[in-house]
CSV table of C-alpha atoms in Angstrom, one decimal:
chain,number,residue,atom,x,y,z
A,1,UNK,CA,7.2,6.9,-22.3
A,2,UNK,CA,4.8,9.5,-23.6
A,3,UNK,CA,1.8,7.9,-25.5
A,4,UNK,CA,-0.5,9.8,-27.8
A,5,UNK,CA,-4.2,9.2,-27.5
A,6,UNK,CA,-6.1,8.2,-30.7
A,7,UNK,CA,-8.9,10.3,-31.9
A,8,UNK,CA,-12.1,9.6,-29.9
A,9,UNK,CA,-15.7,10.7,-29.7
A,10,UNK,CA,-16.5,13.9,-27.8
A,11,UNK,CA,-20.1,14.7,-26.7
A,12,UNK,CA,-21.6,18.0,-27.8
A,13,UNK,CA,-22.5,20.4,-25.1
A,14,UNK,CA,-20.9,22.1,-22.1
A,15,UNK,CA,-18.8,19.3,-20.7
A,16,UNK,CA,-16.4,17.7,-23.2
A,17,UNK,CA,-12.8,16.5,-22.8
A,18,UNK,CA,-10.3,15.6,-25.5
A,19,UNK,CA,-7.4,13.5,-24.3
A,20,UNK,CA,-4.2,14.2,-26.1
A,21,UNK,CA,-1.3,12.2,-24.5
A,22,UNK,CA,-0.3,10.6,-21.2
A,23,UNK,CA,2.9,9.3,-19.5
A,24,UNK,CA,2.8,6.7,-16.8
A,25,UNK,CA,5.7,6.0,-14.4
A,26,UNK,CA,7.0,2.5,-13.8
A,27,UNK,CA,4.3,1.2,-11.5
A,28,UNK,CA,4.6,-1.5,-8.8
A,29,UNK,CA,1.9,-3.1,-6.7
A,30,UNK,CA,0.6,-0.7,-4.0
A,31,UNK,CA,3.1,2.1,-4.8
A,32,UNK,CA,2.1,5.7,-5.6
A,33,UNK,CA,4.0,7.3,-8.4
A,34,UNK,CA,3.3,10.4,-10.5
A,35,UNK,CA,2.4,10.5,-14.2
A,36,UNK,CA,1.2,13.2,-16.5
A,37,UNK,CA,-1.9,13.7,-18.7
A,38,UNK,CA,-2.3,16.3,-21.5
A,39,UNK,CA,-6.0,17.2,-22.1
A,40,UNK,CA,-8.2,19.8,-23.7
A,41,UNK,CA,-11.5,21.4,-22.7
A,42,UNK,CA,-13.5,20.5,-25.8
A,43,UNK,CA,-16.9,21.7,-24.3
A,44,UNK,CA,-18.5,25.1,-24.0
A,45,UNK,CA,-18.2,25.5,-20.2
A,46,UNK,CA,-15.2,26.5,-18.2
A,47,UNK,CA,-13.8,23.9,-15.9
A,48,UNK,CA,-13.8,25.4,-12.4
A,49,UNK,CA,-11.6,24.8,-9.4
A,50,UNK,CA,-13.8,21.9,-8.2
A,51,UNK,CA,-12.9,19.9,-11.4
A,52,UNK,CA,-10.2,17.3,-10.6
A,53,UNK,CA,-8.3,14.7,-12.6
A,54,UNK,CA,-8.5,11.2,-11.2
A,55,UNK,CA,-8.8,7.5,-12.3
A,56,UNK,CA,-10.4,4.1,-11.8
A,57,UNK,CA,-8.6,0.7,-11.8
A,58,UNK,CA,-10.6,-2.0,-13.6
A,59,UNK,CA,-9.9,-5.7,-14.2
A,60,UNK,CA,-9.3,-6.9,-17.8
A,61,UNK,CA,-13.1,-7.4,-18.2
A,62,UNK,CA,-13.8,-3.8,-17.1
A,63,UNK,CA,-15.1,-4.5,-13.6
A,64,UNK,CA,-14.0,-1.9,-11.1
A,65,UNK,CA,-11.3,-2.8,-8.6
A,66,UNK,CA,-10.5,0.7,-7.2
A,67,UNK,CA,-13.1,3.3,-8.1
A,68,UNK,CA,-11.9,6.4,-6.2
A,69,UNK,CA,-8.3,7.0,-7.4
A,70,UNK,CA,-6.0,9.7,-6.1
A,71,UNK,CA,-6.9,13.3,-7.2
A,72,UNK,CA,-4.9,16.0,-9.1
A,73,UNK,CA,-6.1,19.6,-9.1
A,74,UNK,CA,-6.2,21.3,-12.4
A,75,UNK,CA,-3.5,24.1,-12.6
A,76,UNK,CA,-6.1,26.8,-13.4
A,77,UNK,CA,-9.6,27.4,-14.5
A,78,UNK,CA,-9.7,25.8,-18.0
A,79,UNK,CA,-11.7,27.7,-20.5
A,80,UNK,CA,-13.2,26.1,-23.7
A,81,UNK,CA,-10.3,25.4,-26.1
A,82,UNK,CA,-7.6,25.5,-23.5
A,83,UNK,CA,-5.1,22.7,-23.3
A,84,UNK,CA,-3.3,21.8,-20.1
A,85,UNK,CA,-0.9,19.2,-18.8
A,86,UNK,CA,-1.6,17.8,-15.3
A,87,UNK,CA,0.7,15.8,-13.1
A,88,UNK,CA,-1.4,12.9,-11.8
A,89,UNK,CA,-0.5,10.8,-8.7
A,90,UNK,CA,-1.3,7.1,-9.4
A,91,UNK,CA,-1.3,4.4,-6.8
A,92,UNK,CA,-1.0,1.0,-8.5
A,93,UNK,CA,-3.5,-1.6,-7.4
A,94,UNK,CA,-2.6,-4.8,-5.6
A,95,UNK,CA,-1.9,-7.7,-5.9
A,96,UNK,CA,0.3,-7.7,-9.0
A,97,UNK,CA,-1.4,-8.5,-12.3
A,98,UNK,CA,-3.0,-7.1,-15.4
A,99,UNK,CA,-5.3,-4.2,-15.0
A,100,UNK,CA,-7.0,-1.4,-17.0
A,101,UNK,CA,-6.4,2.2,-16.0
A,102,UNK,CA,-9.3,4.5,-16.8
A,103,UNK,CA,-8.5,8.2,-16.3
A,104,UNK,CA,-11.4,10.7,-16.0
A,105,UNK,CA,-12.3,14.1,-14.8
A,106,UNK,CA,-14.6,14.5,-11.8
A,107,UNK,CA,-16.7,17.4,-10.5
A,108,UNK,CA,-16.1,16.6,-6.8
A,109,UNK,CA,-19.3,15.5,-5.1
A,110,UNK,CA,-21.4,15.6,-8.3
A,111,UNK,CA,-20.3,13.4,-11.2
A,112,UNK,CA,-17.6,11.9,-13.3
A,113,UNK,CA,-17.3,13.2,-16.9
A,114,UNK,CA,-17.8,9.7,-18.2
A,115,UNK,CA,-21.2,9.8,-16.6
A,116,UNK,CA,-22.2,12.7,-18.9
A,117,UNK,CA,-21.0,11.0,-22.1
A,118,UNK,CA,-17.3,11.4,-22.3
A,119,UNK,CA,-14.8,8.6,-22.9
A,120,UNK,CA,-12.2,7.8,-20.3
A,121,UNK,CA,-8.5,7.6,-21.2
A,122,UNK,CA,-7.8,3.9,-21.0
A,123,UNK,CA,-4.5,2.1,-20.8
A,124,UNK,CA,-3.7,-1.6,-20.3
A,125,UNK,CA,-1.2,-1.9,-17.5
A,126,UNK,CA,0.8,-4.9,-16.2
A,127,UNK,CA,1.5,-4.2,-12.5
A,128,UNK,CA,4.6,-6.1,-11.2
A,129,UNK,CA,5.4,-7.0,-7.6
A,130,UNK,CA,6.2,-4.2,-5.1
A,131,UNK,CA,9.7,-5.2,-4.1
A,132,UNK,CA,12.6,-4.3,-6.3
A,133,UNK,CA,15.0,-6.2,-4.0
A,134,UNK,CA,13.5,-9.4,-2.8
A,135,UNK,CA,15.6,-9.8,0.3
A,136,UNK,CA,14.7,-9.4,4.0
A,137,UNK,CA,16.9,-7.8,6.6
A,138,UNK,CA,16.3,-8.0,10.3
A,139,UNK,CA,17.0,-5.5,13.2
A,140,UNK,CA,17.1,-7.3,16.5
A,141,UNK,CA,16.4,-5.0,19.6
A,142,UNK,CA,18.8,-5.3,22.5
A,143,UNK,CA,17.8,-7.6,25.3
A,144,UNK,CA,18.5,-10.8,27.2
A,145,UNK,CA,21.5,-12.5,25.5
A,146,UNK,CA,20.1,-16.0,25.9
A,147,UNK,CA,16.8,-15.0,24.3
A,148,UNK,CA,18.7,-13.1,21.5
A,149,UNK,CA,20.7,-16.3,20.8
A,150,UNK,CA,17.4,-18.3,20.3
A,151,UNK,CA,16.1,-15.6,17.9
A,152,UNK,CA,19.3,-15.6,15.9
A,153,UNK,CA,19.3,-19.4,15.7
A,154,UNK,CA,15.7,-19.2,14.3
A,155,UNK,CA,16.7,-16.6,11.8
A,156,UNK,CA,19.6,-18.8,10.6
A,157,UNK,CA,17.2,-21.5,9.7
A,158,UNK,CA,15.1,-19.4,7.3
A,159,UNK,CA,14.3,-21.0,3.9
A,160,UNK,CA,14.9,-17.5,2.4
A,161,UNK,CA,18.2,-16.5,4.1
A,162,UNK,CA,18.2,-13.2,6.0
A,163,UNK,CA,20.3,-10.5,4.3
A,164,UNK,CA,22.4,-7.6,5.6
A,165,UNK,CA,20.1,-5.2,3.7
A,166,UNK,CA,17.2,-5.7,1.4
A,167,UNK,CA,13.9,-4.5,0.0
A,168,UNK,CA,12.3,-4.8,3.4
A,169,UNK,CA,13.5,-4.9,7.1
A,170,UNK,CA,11.8,-6.7,10.0
A,171,UNK,CA,12.1,-5.4,13.5
A,172,UNK,CA,12.2,-8.2,16.2
A,173,UNK,CA,13.0,-8.5,19.9
A,174,UNK,CA,14.9,-11.3,21.7
A,175,UNK,CA,12.6,-14.2,22.3
A,176,UNK,CA,10.8,-13.9,18.9
A,177,UNK,CA,11.1,-17.2,17.1
A,178,UNK,CA,10.2,-17.1,13.4
A,179,UNK,CA,9.5,-20.5,11.8
A,180,UNK,CA,11.6,-21.5,8.7
A,181,UNK,CA,9.1,-20.2,6.2
A,182,UNK,CA,8.6,-16.8,7.9
A,183,UNK,CA,10.9,-14.7,5.7
A,184,UNK,CA,9.4,-16.1,2.5
A,185,UNK,CA,5.8,-15.4,3.7
A,186,UNK,CA,6.7,-11.8,4.8
A,187,UNK,CA,8.4,-11.1,1.4
A,188,UNK,CA,5.4,-12.6,-0.5
A,189,UNK,CA,3.1,-10.2,1.4
A,190,UNK,CA,5.3,-7.2,0.5
A,191,UNK,CA,5.3,-8.3,-3.1
A,192,UNK,CA,1.5,-8.2,-3.1
A,193,UNK,CA,1.8,-4.5,-2.5
A,194,UNK,CA,1.8,-4.0,1.3
A,195,UNK,CA,4.3,-1.5,2.8
A,196,UNK,CA,4.0,-2.9,6.3
A,197,UNK,CA,3.5,-6.5,7.2
A,198,UNK,CA,3.1,-8.1,10.6
A,199,UNK,CA,1.9,-11.5,11.9
A,200,UNK,CA,0.4,-13.2,15.0
A,201,UNK,CA,2.4,-14.2,18.1
A,202,UNK,CA,2.2,-17.8,19.2
A,203,UNK,CA,3.2,-17.8,22.9
A,204,UNK,CA,5.6,-20.6,24.1
A,205,UNK,CA,6.7,-21.5,27.6
A,206,UNK,CA,5.3,-22.6,30.9
A,207,UNK,CA,1.6,-22.4,31.5
A,208,UNK,CA,2.1,-19.7,34.1
A,209,UNK,CA,4.2,-17.5,31.7
A,210,UNK,CA,1.9,-18.1,28.8
A,211,UNK,CA,-1.1,-17.1,30.9
A,212,UNK,CA,0.5,-13.8,32.0
A,213,UNK,CA,1.8,-13.0,28.5
A,214,UNK,CA,-1.7,-13.6,27.0
A,215,UNK,CA,-3.0,-10.9,29.3
A,216,UNK,CA,-0.8,-8.4,27.5
A,217,UNK,CA,-0.9,-9.9,24.0
A,218,UNK,CA,-4.1,-11.8,23.7
A,219,UNK,CA,-5.3,-9.8,20.6
A,220,UNK,CA,-2.1,-10.8,18.7
A,221,UNK,CA,-2.3,-14.5,19.4
A,222,UNK,CA,-3.2,-16.8,16.4
A,223,UNK,CA,-6.8,-17.5,15.5
A,224,UNK,CA,-7.5,-14.8,12.9
A,225,UNK,CA,-6.7,-14.4,9.2
A,226,UNK,CA,-5.5,-11.6,7.0
A,227,UNK,CA,-6.6,-8.2,8.4
A,228,UNK,CA,-5.8,-5.2,6.2
A,229,UNK,CA,-8.1,-3.1,8.5
A,230,UNK,CA,-6.4,-4.1,11.8
A,231,UNK,CA,-6.9,-1.3,14.4
A,232,UNK,CA,-4.2,-2.2,16.9
A,233,UNK,CA,-0.4,-1.6,16.5
A,234,UNK,CA,1.6,-3.9,14.3
A,235,UNK,CA,4.1,-5.8,16.5
A,236,UNK,CA,7.5,-6.9,15.2
A,237,UNK,CA,6.6,-5.4,11.7
A,238,UNK,CA,8.5,-5.7,8.5
A,239,UNK,CA,8.8,-2.4,6.6
A,240,UNK,CA,9.7,-1.8,2.9
A,241,UNK,CA,13.1,-0.1,2.4
A,242,UNK,CA,11.8,3.4,1.4
A,243,UNK,CA,10.3,3.8,4.9
A,244,UNK,CA,13.2,2.4,7.0
A,245,UNK,CA,14.5,5.3,9.1
A,246,UNK,CA,11.5,7.4,8.4
A,247,UNK,CA,8.9,6.1,10.8
A,248,UNK,CA,7.5,7.3,14.1
A,249,UNK,CA,7.7,4.2,16.4
A,250,UNK,CA,5.3,3.7,19.3
A,251,UNK,CA,6.6,2.8,22.7
A,252,UNK,CA,7.4,-1.0,22.8
A,253,UNK,CA,4.4,-3.1,23.7
A,254,UNK,CA,5.4,-5.9,26.1
A,255,UNK,CA,9.0,-5.4,25.0
A,256,UNK,CA,8.1,-5.7,21.2
A,257,UNK,CA,8.7,-3.1,18.5
A,258,UNK,CA,5.3,-1.4,17.8
A,259,UNK,CA,4.2,0.6,14.8
A,260,UNK,CA,1.0,2.5,13.9
A,261,UNK,CA,0.8,2.3,10.0
A,262,UNK,CA,-2.4,4.2,9.3
A,263,UNK,CA,-0.8,7.7,9.5
A,264,UNK,CA,1.3,7.0,6.4
A,265,UNK,CA,-1.5,6.4,3.8
A,266,UNK,CA,0.2,3.2,2.5
A,267,UNK,CA,-1.4,-0.3,2.2
A,268,UNK,CA,-0.5,-2.5,5.2
A,269,UNK,CA,-1.4,-6.0,6.4
A,270,UNK,CA,-1.8,-7.8,9.6
A,271,UNK,CA,-1.7,-11.4,8.6
A,272,UNK,CA,-2.7,-13.8,11.4
A,273,UNK,CA,-1.5,-16.8,9.3
A,274,UNK,CA,2.1,-15.5,9.4
A,275,UNK,CA,2.9,-16.8,12.9
A,276,UNK,CA,6.0,-16.3,14.9
A,277,UNK,CA,6.8,-18.1,18.2
A,278,UNK,CA,7.3,-15.9,21.2
A,279,UNK,CA,9.0,-16.9,24.4
A,280,UNK,CA,6.4,-16.0,27.0
A,281,UNK,CA,9.0,-15.5,29.7
A,282,UNK,CA,10.4,-12.5,27.7
A,283,UNK,CA,7.0,-10.9,27.8
A,284,UNK,CA,6.4,-11.4,31.5
A,285,UNK,CA,9.9,-9.9,32.1
A,286,UNK,CA,9.1,-6.9,29.9
A,287,UNK,CA,5.8,-6.1,31.6
A,288,UNK,CA,7.2,-6.7,35.0
A,289,UNK,CA,4.8,-9.6,35.8
């Protein structure tokens, strides 16, 4: 819905902006959508090609949550008195909640227009959870039938039942053993705003198999918390529906589906507190130990 901006103060001098109207898309936590802003050069200087439209996300008290928003290039050099409409990509903050969006112009590498006396265009925004469909589907890779049966049995015990399709899909391998609360915890992480979610791997089996499996997967074993800056591949990840079928998978690691999420520019989470069991014998077989 298009919203008109009330009259507001404009500083005298070369750099002045008058906000006329804006339209925001239906935002969801962590998701980038495109809105539009109508604005006017109310100063005496022309806005050049290094002037961009951007935004900040603030909490309800005005404290910055995300300072450097996505950028939109102005469609042309904007002379004094010119009025333009600009499409603005906006990534919603996460987790869900009430936020204040502050739209501003920025001279890249120099200053924001608010720093030279202009008002920002402000809107109060209620950001809902990311998932539109709060169901989790699972794709199980081919492999040992006995291990696959153990995985399917674990999936059948989920507190939030596994669905044929859903708002997210997890990719598992035979021998991965999710505990009953696993699907609920994965969906909760997606709802926070994360496009990719993976957890730690608790190795199970004989001491010999566990020792050999830990040599390949020691970095993924439990003992760490939530890691949104994790630098290793995500193993057995869950992926939101819009990216299913549009990912470049890595070669399996120790027989497990592996994904590098950083190339997509979306928020992602490695959560060591979301543990799944893993039959260590499946790992040693996959790595040829």
